[in-house]
PDB file of C-alpha atoms in Angstrom:
ATOM      1  CA  UNK A   1       9.391  23.086  82.246  1.00  0.00           C
ATOM      2  CA  UNK A   2       8.264  21.263  79.377  1.00  0.00           C
ATOM      3  CA  UNK A   3       6.002  22.776  76.894  1.00  0.00           C
ATOM      4  CA  UNK A   4       3.707  20.456  75.201  1.00  0.00           C
ATOM      5  CA  UNK A   5       2.339  21.421  71.909  1.00  0.00           C
ATOM      6  CA  UNK A   6      -0.938  19.950  71.178  1.00  0.00           C
ATOM      7  CA  UNK A   7      -1.636  18.976  67.623  1.00  0.00           C
ATOM      8  CA  UNK A   8      -4.819  20.371  66.295  1.00  0.00           C
ATOM      9  CA  UNK A   9      -7.424  17.759  65.825  1.00  0.00           C
ATOM     10  CA  UNK A  10      -7.971  17.290  62.120  1.00  0.00           C
ATOM     11  CA  UNK A  11     -10.506  15.390  60.198  1.00  0.00           C
ATOM     12  CA  UNK A  12      -9.714  13.446  57.095  1.00  0.00           C
ATOM     13  CA  UNK A  13     -12.237  15.537  55.131  1.00  0.00           C
ATOM     14  CA  UNK A  14     -10.497  18.843  55.645  1.00  0.00           C
ATOM     15  CA  UNK A  15      -6.989  17.573  54.979  1.00  0.00           C
ATOM     16  CA  UNK A  16      -5.118  19.255  52.143  1.00  0.00           C
ATOM     17  CA  UNK A  17      -2.565  17.382  50.087  1.00  0.00           C
ATOM     18  CA  UNK A  18       1.056  18.276  50.693  1.00  0.00           C
ATOM     19  CA  UNK A  19       2.573  20.921  48.467  1.00  0.00           C
ATOM     20  CA  UNK A  20       3.880  19.755  45.106  1.00  0.00           C
ATOM     21  CA  UNK A  21       1.567  16.748  44.925  1.00  0.00           C
ATOM     22  CA  UNK A  22      -1.601  18.221  43.497  1.00  0.00           C
ATOM     23  CA  UNK A  23      -3.806  15.660  41.770  1.00  0.00           C
ATOM     24  CA  UNK A  24      -4.602  16.256  38.107  1.00  0.00           C
ATOM     25  CA  UNK A  25      -8.038  17.661  37.497  1.00  0.00           C
ATOM     26  CA  UNK A  26     -10.511  15.258  35.963  1.00  0.00           C
ATOM     27  CA  UNK A  27     -10.914  17.413  32.858  1.00  0.00           C
ATOM     28  CA  UNK A  28      -7.189  17.134  32.051  1.00  0.00           C
ATOM     29  CA  UNK A  29      -7.280  13.351  32.436  1.00  0.00           C
ATOM     30  CA  UNK A  30     -10.333  13.092  30.173  1.00  0.00           C
ATOM     31  CA  UNK A  31      -8.696  15.358  27.586  1.00  0.00           C
ATOM     32  CA  UNK A  32      -5.515  13.248  27.514  1.00  0.00           C
ATOM     33  CA  UNK A  33      -7.473   9.977  27.220  1.00  0.00           C
ATOM     34  CA  UNK A  34      -9.629  11.380  24.383  1.00  0.00           C
ATOM     35  CA  UNK A  35      -6.569  12.668  22.505  1.00  0.00           C
ATOM     36  CA  UNK A  36      -4.857   9.285  22.880  1.00  0.00           C
ATOM     37  CA  UNK A  37      -7.988   7.463  21.664  1.00  0.00           C
ATOM     38  CA  UNK A  38      -8.256   9.802  18.659  1.00  0.00           C
ATOM     39  CA  UNK A  39      -4.617   9.234  17.686  1.00  0.00           C
ATOM     40  CA  UNK A  40      -5.014   5.484  18.125  1.00  0.00           C
ATOM     41  CA  UNK A  41      -8.083   5.500  15.884  1.00  0.00           C
ATOM     42  CA  UNK A  42      -6.351   7.683  13.301  1.00  0.00           C
ATOM     43  CA  UNK A  43      -3.294   5.459  12.998  1.00  0.00           C
ATOM     44  CA  UNK A  44      -5.164   2.144  13.012  1.00  0.00           C
ATOM     45  CA  UNK A  45      -7.756   3.258  10.453  1.00  0.00           C
ATOM     46  CA  UNK A  46      -6.932   2.585   6.805  1.00  0.00           C
ATOM     47  CA  UNK A  47      -5.845   5.838   5.229  1.00  0.00           C
ATOM     48  CA  UNK A  48      -7.649   4.937   2.012  1.00  0.00           C
ATOM     49  CA  UNK A  49     -10.996   4.913   3.814  1.00  0.00           C
ATOM     50  CA  UNK A  50     -10.380   8.440   5.076  1.00  0.00           C
ATOM     51  CA  UNK A  51      -9.889   9.836   1.591  1.00  0.00           C
ATOM     52  CA  UNK A  52     -12.629  10.514  -0.920  1.00  0.00           C
ATOM     53  CA  UNK A  53     -11.345   7.963  -3.442  1.00  0.00           C
ATOM     54  CA  UNK A  54      -9.876   4.583  -2.779  1.00  0.00           C
ATOM     55  CA  UNK A  55      -6.435   3.974  -4.321  1.00  0.00           C
ATOM     56  CA  UNK A  56      -7.011   0.225  -4.110  1.00  0.00           C
ATOM     57  CA  UNK A  57      -9.807   0.373  -6.712  1.00  0.00           C
ATOM     58  CA  UNK A  58      -7.463   0.124  -9.685  1.00  0.00           C
ATOM     59  CA  UNK A  59      -9.764  -2.494 -11.250  1.00  0.00           C
ATOM     60  CA  UNK A  60      -6.775  -4.458 -12.531  1.00  0.00           C
ATOM     61  CA  UNK A  61      -8.348  -7.767 -13.500  1.00  0.00           C
ATOM     62  CA  UNK A  62     -10.909  -8.622 -16.094  1.00  0.00           C
ATOM     63  CA  UNK A  63     -12.691 -11.924 -15.944  1.00  0.00           C
ATOM     64  CA  UNK A  64     -11.138 -14.213 -18.552  1.00  0.00           C
ATOM     65  CA  UNK A  65     -14.490 -15.798 -19.409  1.00  0.00           C
ATOM     66  CA  UNK A  66     -15.952 -12.375 -20.137  1.00  0.00           C
ATOM     67  CA  UNK A  67     -13.088 -11.588 -22.488  1.00  0.00           C
ATOM     68  CA  UNK A  68     -13.432 -14.935 -24.298  1.00  0.00           C
ATOM     69  CA  UNK A  69     -17.169 -14.637 -24.774  1.00  0.00           C
ATOM     70  CA  UNK A  70     -16.935 -11.176 -26.365  1.00  0.00           C
ATOM     71  CA  UNK A  71     -13.773 -11.480 -28.460  1.00  0.00           C
ATOM     72  CA  UNK A  72     -13.045 -13.793 -31.344  1.00  0.00           C
ATOM     73  CA  UNK A  73      -9.587 -15.140 -32.008  1.00  0.00           C
ATOM     74  CA  UNK A  74      -9.023 -12.596 -34.731  1.00  0.00           C
ATOM     75  CA  UNK A  75      -9.924  -9.718 -32.435  1.00  0.00           C
ATOM     76  CA  UNK A  76      -7.778 -11.233 -29.715  1.00  0.00           C
ATOM     77  CA  UNK A  77      -4.748 -11.257 -32.038  1.00  0.00           C
ATOM     78  CA  UNK A  78      -5.401  -7.644 -32.958  1.00  0.00           C
ATOM     79  CA  UNK A  79      -5.767  -6.829 -29.275  1.00  0.00           C
ATOM     80  CA  UNK A  80      -2.265  -8.202 -28.551  1.00  0.00           C
ATOM     81  CA  UNK A  81      -0.736  -6.117 -31.338  1.00  0.00           C
ATOM     82  CA  UNK A  82      -2.588  -2.949 -30.310  1.00  0.00           C
ATOM     83  CA  UNK A  83      -2.493  -2.526 -26.535  1.00  0.00           C
ATOM     84  CA  UNK A  84      -5.730  -1.486 -24.861  1.00  0.00           C
ATOM     85  CA  UNK A  85      -5.935   2.050 -23.599  1.00  0.00           C
ATOM     86  CA  UNK A  86      -6.585   1.207 -19.944  1.00  0.00           C
ATOM     87  CA  UNK A  87      -7.172   4.852 -19.194  1.00  0.00           C
ATOM     88  CA  UNK A  88     -10.492   4.686 -21.047  1.00  0.00           C
ATOM     89  CA  UNK A  89     -11.189   0.953 -20.639  1.00  0.00           C
ATOM     90  CA  UNK A  90     -11.667   1.042 -16.866  1.00  0.00           C
ATOM     91  CA  UNK A  91     -14.917  -0.915 -16.752  1.00  0.00           C
ATOM     92  CA  UNK A  92     -13.680  -4.073 -15.024  1.00  0.00           C
ATOM     93  CA  UNK A  93     -13.540  -4.080 -11.267  1.00  0.00           C
ATOM     94  CA  UNK A  94     -11.321  -6.420  -9.279  1.00  0.00           C
ATOM     95  CA  UNK A  95     -13.338  -9.200  -7.694  1.00  0.00           C
ATOM     96  CA  UNK A  96     -11.273 -11.461  -5.398  1.00  0.00           C
ATOM     97  CA  UNK A  97     -13.850 -14.249  -5.746  1.00  0.00           C
ATOM     98  CA  UNK A  98     -13.403 -14.375  -9.524  1.00  0.00           C
ATOM     99  CA  UNK A  99      -9.834 -13.185  -9.877  1.00  0.00           C
ATOM    100  CA  UNK A 100      -7.086 -14.592  -7.691  1.00  0.00           C
ATOM    101  CA  UNK A 101      -3.678 -13.240  -8.593  1.00  0.00           C
ATOM    102  CA  UNK A 102      -2.062 -15.680  -6.143  1.00  0.00           C
ATOM    103  CA  UNK A 103      -2.828 -18.683  -8.355  1.00  0.00           C
ATOM    104  CA  UNK A 104      -1.307 -18.817 -11.796  1.00  0.00           C
ATOM    105  CA  UNK A 105       1.860 -19.569 -13.687  1.00  0.00           C
ATOM    106  CA  UNK A 106       4.824 -17.833 -15.269  1.00  0.00           C
ATOM    107  CA  UNK A 107       4.541 -17.757 -19.062  1.00  0.00           C
ATOM    108  CA  UNK A 108       7.072 -16.691 -21.661  1.00  0.00           C
ATOM    109  CA  UNK A 109       5.775 -13.870 -23.847  1.00  0.00           C
ATOM    110  CA  UNK A 110       8.192 -12.819 -26.589  1.00  0.00           C
ATOM    111  CA  UNK A 111       5.871  -9.975 -27.649  1.00  0.00           C
ATOM    112  CA  UNK A 112       6.089  -8.536 -24.135  1.00  0.00           C
ATOM    113  CA  UNK A 113       8.462  -5.579 -24.193  1.00  0.00           C
ATOM    114  CA  UNK A 114       9.843  -4.766 -20.724  1.00  0.00           C
ATOM    115  CA  UNK A 115       9.303  -1.241 -19.442  1.00  0.00           C
ATOM    116  CA  UNK A 116      13.037  -0.851 -18.772  1.00  0.00           C
ATOM    117  CA  UNK A 117      16.329  -2.671 -19.158  1.00  0.00           C
ATOM    118  CA  UNK A 118      19.438  -2.881 -17.029  1.00  0.00           C
ATOM    119  CA  UNK A 119      21.050  -0.126 -19.087  1.00  0.00           C
ATOM    120  CA  UNK A 120      18.090   2.282 -19.179  1.00  0.00           C
ATOM    121  CA  UNK A 121      17.176   2.149 -15.483  1.00  0.00           C
ATOM    122  CA  UNK A 122      19.257   4.699 -13.538  1.00  0.00           C
ATOM    123  CA  UNK A 123      18.080   3.333 -10.174  1.00  0.00           C
ATOM    124  CA  UNK A 124      19.454  -0.183 -10.635  1.00  0.00           C
ATOM    125  CA  UNK A 125      22.810  -0.512  -8.904  1.00  0.00           C
ATOM    126  CA  UNK A 126      25.646  -2.030 -10.983  1.00  0.00           C
ATOM    127  CA  UNK A 127      26.052  -4.972  -8.599  1.00  0.00           C
ATOM    128  CA  UNK A 128      22.458  -6.044  -9.383  1.00  0.00           C
ATOM    129  CA  UNK A 129      22.677  -5.558 -13.158  1.00  0.00           C
ATOM    130  CA  UNK A 130      22.630  -8.927 -14.920  1.00  0.00           C
ATOM    131  CA  UNK A 131      23.823  -7.539 -18.272  1.00  0.00           C
ATOM    132  CA  UNK A 132      26.699  -5.576 -16.735  1.00  0.00           C
ATOM    133  CA  UNK A 133      27.793  -8.618 -14.734  1.00  0.00           C
ATOM    134  CA  UNK A 134      28.073 -10.841 -17.816  1.00  0.00           C
ATOM    135  CA  UNK A 135      24.650 -12.391 -18.472  1.00  0.00           C
ATOM    136  CA  UNK A 136      24.566 -12.703 -22.289  1.00  0.00           C
ATOM    137  CA  UNK A 137      20.837 -13.310 -22.805  1.00  0.00           C
ATOM    138  CA  UNK A 138      17.912 -11.042 -22.073  1.00  0.00           C
ATOM    139  CA  UNK A 139      15.117 -13.608 -22.428  1.00  0.00           C
ATOM    140  CA  UNK A 140      14.569 -13.615 -18.679  1.00  0.00           C
ATOM    141  CA  UNK A 141      12.879 -10.211 -19.047  1.00  0.00           C
ATOM    142  CA  UNK A 142      10.057 -11.645 -21.182  1.00  0.00           C
ATOM    143  CA  UNK A 143       8.497 -13.811 -18.485  1.00  0.00           C
ATOM    144  CA  UNK A 144       5.235 -12.537 -17.041  1.00  0.00           C
ATOM    145  CA  UNK A 145       2.787 -13.738 -14.407  1.00  0.00           C
ATOM    146  CA  UNK A 146      -0.467 -15.129 -15.821  1.00  0.00           C
ATOM    147  CA  UNK A 147      -3.174 -15.619 -13.159  1.00  0.00           C
ATOM    148  CA  UNK A 148      -5.542 -18.550 -13.663  1.00  0.00           C
ATOM    149  CA  UNK A 149      -8.765 -16.528 -13.708  1.00  0.00           C
ATOM    150  CA  UNK A 150      -7.653 -13.080 -14.845  1.00  0.00           C
ATOM    151  CA  UNK A 151      -6.172 -11.039 -17.605  1.00  0.00           C
ATOM    152  CA  UNK A 152      -3.827  -8.579 -15.977  1.00  0.00           C
ATOM    153  CA  UNK A 153      -3.444  -5.264 -17.764  1.00  0.00           C
ATOM    154  CA  UNK A 154       0.019  -3.911 -18.311  1.00  0.00           C
ATOM    155  CA  UNK A 155       1.217  -1.481 -15.669  1.00  0.00           C
ATOM    156  CA  UNK A 156       0.654   2.114 -16.735  1.00  0.00           C
ATOM    157  CA  UNK A 157       2.748   4.481 -14.604  1.00  0.00           C
ATOM    158  CA  UNK A 158       0.830   7.594 -15.705  1.00  0.00           C
ATOM    159  CA  UNK A 159      -2.476   6.160 -14.488  1.00  0.00           C
ATOM    160  CA  UNK A 160      -0.883   4.964 -11.240  1.00  0.00           C
ATOM    161  CA  UNK A 161       0.623   8.380 -10.556  1.00  0.00           C
ATOM    162  CA  UNK A 162      -2.667  10.102 -11.365  1.00  0.00           C
ATOM    163  CA  UNK A 163      -4.530   7.828  -8.937  1.00  0.00           C
ATOM    164  CA  UNK A 164      -1.888   8.393  -6.253  1.00  0.00           C
ATOM    165  CA  UNK A 165      -1.854  12.164  -6.717  1.00  0.00           C
ATOM    166  CA  UNK A 166      -2.796  13.917  -3.496  1.00  0.00           C
ATOM    167  CA  UNK A 167      -2.464  10.681  -1.492  1.00  0.00           C
ATOM    168  CA  UNK A 168       0.146   9.756   1.069  1.00  0.00           C
ATOM    169  CA  UNK A 169       2.529   6.982   0.104  1.00  0.00           C
ATOM    170  CA  UNK A 170       4.923   5.371   2.539  1.00  0.00           C
ATOM    171  CA  UNK A 171       7.737   2.953   1.764  1.00  0.00           C
ATOM    172  CA  UNK A 172       8.694   0.711   4.652  1.00  0.00           C
ATOM    173  CA  UNK A 173      12.280  -0.438   4.930  1.00  0.00           C
ATOM    174  CA  UNK A 174      15.715   1.062   4.660  1.00  0.00           C
ATOM    175  CA  UNK A 175      16.216   0.263   0.988  1.00  0.00           C
ATOM    176  CA  UNK A 176      13.568  -1.204  -1.274  1.00  0.00           C
ATOM    177  CA  UNK A 177      16.018  -2.169  -3.979  1.00  0.00           C
ATOM    178  CA  UNK A 178      18.415  -4.022  -1.726  1.00  0.00           C
ATOM    179  CA  UNK A 179      15.696  -5.380   0.547  1.00  0.00           C
ATOM    180  CA  UNK A 180      13.856  -7.157  -2.256  1.00  0.00           C
ATOM    181  CA  UNK A 181      16.792  -9.333  -3.240  1.00  0.00           C
TER     182      UNK A 181
END
């Protein structure tokens, strides 16, 4: 005798998914997509626009024509001997239309005193030290970049550190010193 088992008629509407293969609820999918979109927006947005002050507003260039129209040659000579206090003289704002630091020339300035030398910088490796490796002159340290339309102020590390305080700073690369050579 054969026993036939009849399969129950089933409709496609009442069918349950097999165990272990439950579909994700729509709310979980929406939550994951929103979190991904938020992270994508966060990492593609400029960090400086998220902070209250912009670290790129250093106002580094003054229009050369403005400086010539307000200073005589005598005052200009006195200005070279007495450096400007850029901490208080922060009235010039960088304008890329007037001040292009990409166009200019290297000029020799014997009155320019470098911020450090090969012997005073503890971060300069001996293999990259010109003086230690036998270079007798130090005139190469007195060359500075002179943009065509700007007067660049001298770098002031105290002001830079104050403007970077509380900000995030990231260096890209395995070694900045070796990577720049």
